[in-house]
Amino acid sequence: MTLFQAREWWSTVVAEPESLSQACMVVDNLDNAADRADKIAVASYAGTLHVYAPSGQGADPEHDKRLERDLGIPILQLQVADVSGDNLNNLVVLHPREVVVYQVQSDSSGGLQLEQVYRHHLKRTAANMVIGHFGQSEIAMICIQSMDGALTFFKKNREMLVRYLPDFLLPGPLDYVAEDDLLVTANSSWHIKAYKFRSMAAVSEESSSQQQQASNQVSAEQSTKTGKKITEEFSFNLGEETMAISHVKVQDQSRLVVLGATSMYYLNMAGELLSCKRFEANCNCLATYRVVDQQINLLLGCDDGILRVLRDKTVIWAAGGVSQPLALSTFDSPSLPGLIAIVSAEGHLTLYYLGTDPSLPQLTQPSRPMNHEALDAEMTELQSVIRAAAAGALSKDTAQEHIHLSHGAFVHDEMVDPETGFTLSHGTTVSIATAADVTATQLSVRIVALTPIVCDHEEISLGDQEISTGTTVDVRLHFGLADSLPPSALEVKLVVDCIINDEPHVYDYTFSLPLDMALQPAAAEKQADYKLTILTNQPPVGMNTLFGDALEGLHGNETPAIGFRMQHSDSLVSVIAAKTSGRYRVQSNDFAALAIPLQALTAALHAHFKRQGQEVKVEFAEAMPLDPYFRILEQHFEMRNAIRALRVALDEAATQYRLLQKRLLARFKDPSPSNIDQFTALLEGSYQQACSRCTERCPCHELGPANCV
């Protein structure tokens, strides 16, 4: 995967799906224009030839089309080279039974037209072709590989020679390296073969008389098989299907670049492997676009939709968003050089450029006309808010001025959630209203609560309901505890998303759940394993005064101690106030159960002294109680070691039992087996030992199955 995307610059449809080949596109100065501007020629199996000269990003493809011609027969391959000897580029078109050389010329209307230079009718069905100065010929020659393994060489309007490839079954990619005068191809055995052109010519000269006699004796139909087989220069076992063969020149030395089905190979001209790189996707096509010093730069198209740029065998860039490519090449536009032309299997011709911006999700906002007066007023208001906040004189929460959230009193309204099966004990009503002259639409409310607190709704969407001045929306919510785990806090956050004045807004509102949802009054205990002591700067306050409004059943005489029993649990937490000093102790045998009573005590102290107009300071002067955490870590480590020891013992017992079974099977094959009474006892003992290991109790089972790791 890659974050970066290839940016589409220009695109058009050139053919029907599955009617294009890997050699269907060429990019070059087809019409020999003075400005040497590139044109793109694309041909299909339907016999249609298109030539485009893209003028700019988003331009009309029909306006950029310079030529469209139906040649009437399937087109297998296109090549551009000077094969006429007049120092002008020619367009070479390969058909199944003929090869045609055209001169592309400009007409008076700004389009292009084809003028045939010469044509060769082929005696064999063609597969592909390559053009080069074979044997250092002054004029470029055309070499056509046929379906039966024959290489036919044409020089202008003459057929020069025919040679058969040895061990041939199916045609493969074909390339010519001029510096070494080598023809390189791949056969059906997944071998890369190289042949010297001069050796072909030498074989032809030595056997010319024999070929002439053979041609006189065979019929016209059999004469197509006249020719001498040639010997290979080198052979390399690729081990996979060959998709393409190309070559580059690095510091006066040629190198072969072979693209396999899932790998890419670099070979020297002796057939030796220099390096190899494997890809996770299937490879389709490649193009060499520049060579710097000893580094080879390549473009690689794969069927995973990612275009890769390689330097030697290192991927230096990858961009997604590319359809399955069949052929690719570089294209230099007058306005933007360095584009990448890709023909896809769906029949699309697209020009891409490699952008540097990662493709991340973009937040789209509804378009609206610009109101400069409103923008100036909003800017003035924001600047005043910023100045007030910097001076510490911000009197209200401006982030919540558009939406007003409030909740009513909690009531005992026990119900069972039909989806989860949890019992919900308390309910409340949340009211949503807007400020004056504010209209909110597309409201949604998300309820965020920490485990084990559960709510009957995770999200409430109000749809198209509109809230404006004088309108209030009430939402009924029910809360409860999911299991016996003590909660760490009794707080719930509501997150409201809405649209105000065509702009998205998010507001949050936090409120506390009632204390009796998690705690019930009980008799306090004097002794406990875990104790926390907090200090205050005010005289002690009785428990009835602090918790009388939050919990029922705390009326009567003032008491300095109170107990809280956790809901769905036997954990008891005691809160004890000192007689003379402002010290309070919170203690319990369950360390996790101390959280809610400690928070409730702190909140009750602040609320009590705030009503009296006094300020209370709450401190914790003792060392942090980390011993329980360390004990839990040690206990967990010991359980892991015990489980590991049990697994090792079980594995040893099972291995011993399997070995005894194999020995017993070997005894059955023995033609004269000995007595197996003792062996049976050993097998029975090994079986009992393995069963005892399986039923041995794990130490963590005492804490419940959830603790077994």
mmCIF file of N, CA and C in Angstrom, residues 286-386:
data_model
loop_
_atom_site.group_PDB
_atom_site.id
_atom_site.type_symbol
_atom_site.label_atom_id
_atom_site.label_comp_id
_atom_site.label_asym_id
_atom_site.label_seq_id
_atom_site.Cartn_x
_atom_site.Cartn_y
_atom_site.Cartn_z
ATOM 1 N N LEU A 286 7.114 -2.804 -18.171
ATOM 2 C CA LEU A 286 8.144 -1.917 -17.641
ATOM 3 C C LEU A 286 8.608 -0.986 -18.737
ATOM 4 N N ALA A 287 9.280 0.088 -18.323
ATOM 5 C CA ALA A 287 9.867 1.051 -19.256
ATOM 6 C C ALA A 287 11.088 1.662 -18.598
ATOM 7 N N THR A 288 12.202 1.732 -19.332
ATOM 8 C CA THR A 288 13.399 2.422 -18.854
ATOM 9 C C THR A 288 13.323 3.864 -19.333
ATOM 10 N N TYR A 289 13.517 4.814 -18.420
ATOM 11 C CA TYR A 289 13.333 6.203 -18.815
ATOM 12 C C TYR A 289 14.577 7.056 -18.670
ATOM 13 N N ARG A 290 15.604 6.599 -17.927
ATOM 14 C CA ARG A 290 16.824 7.385 -17.813
ATOM 15 C C ARG A 290 17.864 6.551 -17.087
ATOM 16 N N VAL A 291 19.101 6.706 -17.467
ATOM 17 C CA VAL A 291 20.190 5.997 -16.809
ATOM 18 C C VAL A 291 21.212 7.029 -16.353
ATOM 19 N N VAL A 292 21.517 7.032 -15.054
ATOM 20 C CA VAL A 292 22.469 7.972 -14.478
ATOM 21 C C VAL A 292 23.626 7.171 -13.897
ATOM 22 N N ASP A 293 24.846 7.431 -14.387
ATOM 23 C CA ASP A 293 26.037 6.707 -13.936
ATOM 24 C C ASP A 293 25.793 5.202 -14.069
ATOM 25 N N GLN A 294 25.886 4.483 -12.959
ATOM 26 C CA GLN A 294 25.677 3.043 -12.984
ATOM 27 C C GLN A 294 24.292 2.650 -12.482
ATOM 28 N N GLN A 295 23.397 3.607 -12.335
ATOM 29 C CA GLN A 295 22.065 3.326 -11.817
ATOM 30 C C GLN A 295 21.062 3.263 -12.955
ATOM 31 N N ILE A 296 20.154 2.296 -12.870
ATOM 32 C CA ILE A 296 19.131 2.080 -13.880
ATOM 33 C C ILE A 296 17.797 2.543 -13.310
ATOM 34 N N ASN A 297 17.119 3.422 -14.017
ATOM 35 C CA ASN A 297 15.819 3.921 -13.581
ATOM 36 C C ASN A 297 14.724 3.268 -14.406
ATOM 37 N N LEU A 298 13.714 2.738 -13.727
ATOM 38 C CA LEU A 298 12.659 1.979 -14.389
ATOM 39 C C LEU A 298 11.297 2.427 -13.891
ATOM 40 N N LEU A 299 10.300 2.271 -14.762
ATOM 41 C CA LEU A 299 8.893 2.372 -14.392
ATOM 42 C C LEU A 299 8.299 0.983 -14.493
ATOM 43 N N LEU A 300 7.592 0.553 -13.453
ATOM 44 C CA LEU A 300 7.053 -0.799 -13.400
ATOM 45 C C LEU A 300 5.559 -0.733 -13.123
ATOM 46 N N GLY A 301 4.771 -1.409 -13.971
ATOM 47 C CA GLY A 301 3.330 -1.482 -13.782
ATOM 48 C C GLY A 301 2.917 -2.872 -13.350
ATOM 49 N N CYS A 302 2.121 -2.963 -12.276
ATOM 50 C CA CYS A 302 1.659 -4.241 -11.739
ATOM 51 C C CYS A 302 0.137 -4.233 -11.664
ATOM 52 N N ASP A 303 -0.428 -5.430 -11.454
ATOM 53 C CA ASP A 303 -1.883 -5.540 -11.448
ATOM 54 C C ASP A 303 -2.507 -5.141 -10.120
ATOM 55 N N ASP A 304 -1.712 -4.671 -9.131
ATOM 56 C CA ASP A 304 -2.279 -4.199 -7.872
ATOM 57 C C ASP A 304 -2.627 -2.718 -7.906
ATOM 58 N N GLY A 305 -2.507 -2.074 -9.082
ATOM 59 C CA GLY A 305 -2.871 -0.673 -9.204
ATOM 60 C C GLY A 305 -1.842 0.293 -8.671
ATOM 61 N N ILE A 306 -0.601 -0.160 -8.443
ATOM 62 C CA ILE A 306 0.459 0.697 -7.915
ATOM 63 C C ILE A 306 1.547 0.836 -8.972
ATOM 64 N N LEU A 307 1.888 2.070 -9.297
ATOM 65 C CA LEU A 307 2.972 2.368 -10.230
ATOM 66 C C LEU A 307 4.250 2.569 -9.424
ATOM 67 N N ARG A 308 5.272 1.770 -9.723
ATOM 68 C CA ARG A 308 6.524 1.804 -8.970
ATOM 69 C C ARG A 308 7.630 2.428 -9.811
ATOM 70 N N VAL A 309 8.430 3.272 -9.173
ATOM 71 C CA VAL A 309 9.615 3.852 -9.786
ATOM 72 C C VAL A 309 10.824 3.240 -9.091
ATOM 73 N N LEU A 310 11.698 2.589 -9.861
ATOM 74 C CA LEU A 310 12.830 1.878 -9.294
ATOM 75 C C LEU A 310 14.128 2.500 -9.775
ATOM 76 N N ARG A 311 15.091 2.536 -8.891
ATOM 77 C CA ARG A 311 16.473 2.871 -9.228
ATOM 78 C C ARG A 311 17.302 1.644 -8.932
ATOM 79 N N ASP A 312 17.810 1.011 -9.988
ATOM 80 C CA ASP A 312 18.364 -0.334 -9.892
ATOM 81 C C ASP A 312 17.270 -1.257 -9.366
ATOM 82 N N LYS A 313 17.425 -1.829 -8.187
ATOM 83 C CA LYS A 313 16.386 -2.708 -7.653
ATOM 84 C C LYS A 313 15.728 -2.132 -6.402
ATOM 85 N N THR A 314 15.891 -0.823 -6.177
ATOM 86 C CA THR A 314 15.298 -0.157 -5.022
ATOM 87 C C THR A 314 14.090 0.655 -5.469
ATOM 88 N N VAL A 315 12.958 0.453 -4.813
ATOM 89 C CA VAL A 315 11.755 1.227 -5.110
ATOM 90 C C VAL A 315 11.893 2.587 -4.434
ATOM 91 N N ILE A 316 12.024 3.644 -5.244
ATOM 92 C CA ILE A 316 12.203 4.989 -4.696
ATOM 93 C C ILE A 316 10.897 5.762 -4.650
ATOM 94 N N TRP A 317 9.849 5.272 -5.315
ATOM 95 C CA TRP A 317 8.546 5.938 -5.262
ATOM 96 C C TRP A 317 7.482 4.929 -5.659
ATOM 97 N N ALA A 318 6.316 5.068 -5.066
ATOM 98 C CA ALA A 318 5.175 4.221 -5.403
ATOM 99 C C ALA A 318 3.921 5.068 -5.312
ATOM 100 N N ALA A 319 3.082 4.965 -6.324
ATOM 101 C CA ALA A 319 1.852 5.758 -6.380
ATOM 102 C C ALA A 319 0.708 4.854 -6.789
ATOM 103 N N GLY A 320 -0.398 4.930 -6.056
ATOM 104 C CA GLY A 320 -1.570 4.123 -6.353
ATOM 105 C C GLY A 320 -2.535 4.843 -7.270
ATOM 106 N N GLY A 321 -3.698 4.239 -7.450
ATOM 107 C CA GLY A 321 -4.729 4.837 -8.276
ATOM 108 C C GLY A 321 -4.568 4.601 -9.754
ATOM 109 N N VAL A 322 -3.738 3.619 -10.154
ATOM 110 C CA VAL A 322 -3.507 3.328 -11.567
ATOM 111 C C VAL A 322 -4.245 2.044 -11.921
ATOM 112 N N SER A 323 -5.035 2.081 -13.004
ATOM 113 C CA SER A 323 -5.717 0.871 -13.453
ATOM 114 C C SER A 323 -4.696 -0.146 -13.943
ATOM 115 N N GLN A 324 -5.143 -1.394 -14.096
ATOM 116 C CA GLN A 324 -4.228 -2.464 -14.486
ATOM 117 C C GLN A 324 -3.550 -2.113 -15.803
ATOM 118 N N PRO A 325 -2.232 -1.815 -15.789
ATOM 119 C CA PRO A 325 -1.561 -1.327 -16.999
ATOM 120 C C PRO A 325 -1.141 -2.472 -17.914
ATOM 121 N N LEU A 326 -1.240 -2.226 -19.220
ATOM 122 C CA LEU A 326 -0.721 -3.149 -20.227
ATOM 123 C C LEU A 326 0.571 -2.634 -20.839
ATOM 124 N N ALA A 327 0.658 -1.325 -21.038
ATOM 125 C CA ALA A 327 1.853 -0.713 -21.615
ATOM 126 C C ALA A 327 2.033 0.656 -20.991
ATOM 127 N N LEU A 328 3.286 1.062 -20.819
ATOM 128 C CA LEU A 328 3.561 2.382 -20.260
ATOM 129 C C LEU A 328 4.822 2.946 -20.889
ATOM 130 N N SER A 329 4.909 4.272 -20.852
ATOM 131 C CA SER A 329 6.056 4.974 -21.416
ATOM 132 C C SER A 329 6.065 6.384 -20.845
ATOM 133 N N THR A 330 7.189 7.059 -20.977
ATOM 134 C CA THR A 330 7.260 8.463 -20.584
ATOM 135 C C THR A 330 6.790 9.343 -21.736
ATOM 136 N N PHE A 331 6.247 10.505 -21.391
ATOM 137 C CA PHE A 331 5.718 11.433 -22.387
ATOM 138 C C PHE A 331 6.070 12.846 -21.959
ATOM 139 N N ASP A 332 6.658 13.611 -22.874
ATOM 140 C CA ASP A 332 7.044 14.995 -22.601
ATOM 141 C C ASP A 332 6.061 15.932 -23.284
ATOM 142 N N SER A 333 5.251 16.599 -22.468
ATOM 143 C CA SER A 333 4.339 17.613 -22.986
ATOM 144 C C SER A 333 5.050 18.962 -22.994
ATOM 145 N N PRO A 334 4.742 19.838 -23.939
ATOM 146 C CA PRO A 334 5.381 21.163 -23.932
ATOM 147 C C PRO A 334 5.144 21.936 -22.646
ATOM 148 N N SER A 335 3.983 21.704 -22.010
ATOM 149 C CA SER A 335 3.677 22.435 -20.780
ATOM 150 C C SER A 335 4.125 21.701 -19.526
ATOM 151 N N LEU A 336 4.297 20.373 -19.596
ATOM 152 C CA LEU A 336 4.661 19.607 -18.409
ATOM 153 C C LEU A 336 5.443 18.367 -18.837
ATOM 154 N N PRO A 337 6.767 18.439 -18.867
ATOM 155 C CA PRO A 337 7.552 17.252 -19.236
ATOM 156 C C PRO A 337 7.558 16.230 -18.105
ATOM 157 N N GLY A 338 7.867 14.984 -18.477
ATOM 158 C CA GLY A 338 7.990 13.930 -17.482
ATOM 159 C C GLY A 338 6.686 13.253 -17.122
ATOM 160 N N LEU A 339 5.678 13.302 -17.990
ATOM 161 C CA LEU A 339 4.428 12.593 -17.739
ATOM 162 C C LEU A 339 4.605 11.105 -18.026
ATOM 163 N N ILE A 340 3.675 10.316 -17.527
ATOM 164 C CA ILE A 340 3.708 8.865 -17.715
ATOM 165 C C ILE A 340 2.445 8.467 -18.465
ATOM 166 N N ALA A 341 2.618 7.876 -19.650
ATOM 167 C CA ALA A 341 1.499 7.411 -20.469
ATOM 168 C C ALA A 341 1.258 5.940 -20.176
ATOM 169 N N ILE A 342 0.009 5.602 -19.860
ATOM 170 C CA ILE A 342 -0.354 4.228 -19.494
ATOM 171 C C ILE A 342 -1.598 3.831 -20.271
ATOM 172 N N VAL A 343 -1.541 2.656 -20.886
ATOM 173 C CA VAL A 343 -2.705 2.039 -21.515
ATOM 174 C C VAL A 343 -3.156 0.904 -20.605
ATOM 175 N N SER A 344 -4.418 0.936 -20.187
ATOM 176 C CA SER A 344 -4.938 -0.047 -19.245
ATOM 177 C C SER A 344 -5.684 -1.149 -19.977
ATOM 178 N N ALA A 345 -5.942 -2.235 -19.254
ATOM 179 C CA ALA A 345 -6.674 -3.363 -19.835
ATOM 180 C C ALA A 345 -8.115 -3.003 -20.151
ATOM 181 N N GLU A 346 -8.646 -1.953 -19.520
ATOM 182 C CA GLU A 346 -10.015 -1.521 -19.809
ATOM 183 C C GLU A 346 -10.113 -0.692 -21.079
ATOM 184 N N GLY A 347 -8.983 -0.406 -21.736
ATOM 185 C CA GLY A 347 -8.999 0.352 -22.979
ATOM 186 C C GLY A 347 -8.835 1.842 -22.801
ATOM 187 N N HIS A 348 -8.296 2.291 -21.667
ATOM 188 C CA HIS A 348 -8.117 3.714 -21.400
ATOM 189 C C HIS A 348 -6.655 4.105 -21.618
ATOM 190 N N LEU A 349 -6.460 5.244 -22.250
ATOM 191 C CA LEU A 349 -5.140 5.864 -22.364
ATOM 192 C C LEU A 349 -5.123 7.060 -21.420
ATOM 193 N N THR A 350 -4.203 7.049 -20.451
ATOM 194 C CA THR A 350 -4.174 8.075 -19.411
ATOM 195 C C THR A 350 -2.756 8.583 -19.243
ATOM 196 N N LEU A 351 -2.641 9.896 -19.063
ATOM 197 C CA LEU A 351 -1.367 10.528 -18.733
ATOM 198 C C LEU A 351 -1.394 10.903 -17.260
ATOM 199 N N TYR A 352 -0.379 10.465 -16.522
ATOM 200 C CA TYR A 352 -0.286 10.719 -15.087
ATOM 201 C C TYR A 352 0.961 11.543 -14.796
ATOM 202 N N TYR A 353 0.894 12.251 -13.669
ATOM 203 C CA TYR A 353 2.103 12.801 -13.072
ATOM 204 C C TYR A 353 2.120 12.388 -11.611
ATOM 205 N N LEU A 354 3.303 12.277 -11.047
ATOM 206 C CA LEU A 354 3.463 11.768 -9.689
ATOM 207 C C LEU A 354 3.394 12.927 -8.714
ATOM 208 N N GLY A 355 2.264 13.052 -8.024
ATOM 209 C CA GLY A 355 2.115 14.112 -7.037
ATOM 210 C C GLY A 355 2.815 13.754 -5.743
ATOM 211 N N THR A 356 3.058 14.756 -4.914
ATOM 212 C CA THR A 356 3.731 14.545 -3.630
ATOM 213 C C THR A 356 2.790 14.699 -2.453
ATOM 214 N N ASP A 357 1.508 14.980 -2.689
ATOM 215 C CA ASP A 357 0.561 15.128 -1.589
ATOM 216 C C ASP A 357 -0.051 13.778 -1.277
ATOM 217 N N PRO A 358 -0.026 13.331 -0.011
ATOM 218 C CA PRO A 358 -0.665 12.057 0.315
ATOM 219 C C PRO A 358 -2.169 12.149 0.144
ATOM 220 N N SER A 359 -2.771 11.054 -0.311
ATOM 221 C CA SER A 359 -4.213 11.019 -0.522
ATOM 222 C C SER A 359 -4.892 10.682 0.790
ATOM 223 N N LEU A 360 -5.280 11.702 1.534
ATOM 224 C CA LEU A 360 -5.949 11.531 2.816
ATOM 225 C C LEU A 360 -7.402 11.967 2.689
ATOM 226 N N PRO A 361 -8.272 11.457 3.561
ATOM 227 C CA PRO A 361 -9.678 11.881 3.494
ATOM 228 C C PRO A 361 -9.804 13.388 3.691
ATOM 229 N N GLN A 362 -10.569 14.014 2.829
ATOM 230 C CA GLN A 362 -10.768 15.451 2.877
ATOM 231 C C GLN A 362 -12.166 15.752 3.398
ATOM 232 N N LEU A 363 -12.253 16.715 4.308
ATOM 233 C CA LEU A 363 -13.537 17.140 4.855
ATOM 234 C C LEU A 363 -14.175 18.121 3.890
ATOM 235 N N THR A 364 -15.279 17.712 3.297
ATOM 236 C CA THR A 364 -15.973 18.564 2.340
ATOM 237 C C THR A 364 -17.014 19.397 3.062
ATOM 238 N N GLN A 365 -17.049 20.673 2.750
ATOM 239 C CA GLN A 365 -18.010 21.581 3.343
ATOM 240 C C GLN A 365 -18.971 22.074 2.266
ATOM 241 N N PRO A 366 -20.231 22.265 2.621
ATOM 242 C CA PRO A 366 -21.184 22.776 1.633
ATOM 243 C C PRO A 366 -20.753 24.152 1.132
ATOM 244 N N SER A 367 -20.842 24.308 -0.161
ATOM 245 C CA SER A 367 -20.461 25.587 -0.752
ATOM 246 C C SER A 367 -21.519 26.642 -0.445
ATOM 247 N N ARG A 368 -21.078 27.864 -0.260
ATOM 248 C CA ARG A 368 -21.987 28.974 0.003
ATOM 249 C C ARG A 368 -21.357 30.246 -0.549
ATOM 250 N N PRO A 369 -22.165 31.208 -0.892
ATOM 251 C CA PRO A 369 -21.602 32.461 -1.428
ATOM 252 C C PRO A 369 -20.837 33.219 -0.350
ATOM 253 N N MET A 370 -19.796 33.906 -0.771
ATOM 254 C CA MET A 370 -18.963 34.660 0.154
ATOM 255 C C MET A 370 -19.686 35.941 0.582
ATOM 256 N N ASN A 371 -19.781 36.140 1.905
ATOM 257 C CA ASN A 371 -20.364 37.353 2.471
ATOM 258 C C ASN A 371 -19.243 38.068 3.224
ATOM 259 N N HIS A 372 -18.644 39.054 2.574
ATOM 260 C CA HIS A 372 -17.469 39.706 3.150
ATOM 261 C C HIS A 372 -17.818 40.494 4.408
ATOM 262 N N GLU A 373 -18.994 41.081 4.464
ATOM 263 C CA GLU A 373 -19.374 41.819 5.671
ATOM 264 C C GLU A 373 -19.506 40.873 6.861
ATOM 265 N N ALA A 374 -20.118 39.709 6.641
ATOM 266 C CA ALA A 374 -20.248 38.740 7.733
ATOM 267 C C ALA A 374 -18.882 38.205 8.153
ATOM 268 N N LEU A 375 -17.982 38.007 7.183
ATOM 269 C CA LEU A 375 -16.641 37.535 7.522
ATOM 270 C C LEU A 375 -15.886 38.567 8.352
ATOM 271 N N ASP A 376 -16.020 39.853 7.999
ATOM 272 C CA ASP A 376 -15.354 40.897 8.783
ATOM 273 C C ASP A 376 -15.914 40.958 10.199
ATOM 274 N N ALA A 377 -17.238 40.820 10.337
ATOM 275 C CA ALA A 377 -17.838 40.841 11.670
ATOM 276 C C ALA A 377 -17.387 39.639 12.493
ATOM 277 N N GLU A 378 -17.303 38.470 11.845
ATOM 278 C CA GLU A 378 -16.851 37.274 12.559
ATOM 279 C C GLU A 378 -15.393 37.407 12.978
ATOM 280 N N MET A 379 -14.560 37.995 12.111
ATOM 281 C CA MET A 379 -13.161 38.194 12.456
ATOM 282 C C MET A 379 -13.016 39.153 13.635
ATOM 283 N N THR A 380 -13.804 40.220 13.648
ATOM 284 C CA THR A 380 -13.757 41.165 14.766
ATOM 285 C C THR A 380 -14.176 40.498 16.069
ATOM 286 N N GLU A 381 -15.217 39.666 15.996
ATOM 287 C CA GLU A 381 -15.679 38.966 17.192
ATOM 288 C C GLU A 381 -14.629 37.992 17.702
ATOM 289 N N LEU A 382 -13.998 37.255 16.792
ATOM 290 C CA LEU A 382 -12.967 36.309 17.209
ATOM 291 C C LEU A 382 -11.769 37.015 17.824
ATOM 292 N N GLN A 383 -11.376 38.142 17.257
ATOM 293 C CA GLN A 383 -10.249 38.883 17.826
ATOM 294 C C GLN A 383 -10.558 39.385 19.230
ATOM 295 N N SER A 384 -11.800 39.813 19.460
ATOM 296 C CA SER A 384 -12.170 40.255 20.809
ATOM 297 C C SER A 384 -12.156 39.092 21.790
ATOM 298 N N VAL A 385 -12.594 37.922 21.351
ATOM 299 C CA VAL A 385 -12.560 36.744 22.221
ATOM 300 C C VAL A 385 -11.121 36.359 22.540
ATOM 301 N N ILE A 386 -10.233 36.443 21.535
ATOM 302 C CA ILE A 386 -8.826 36.101 21.757
ATOM 303 C C ILE A 386 -8.183 37.066 22.744
#
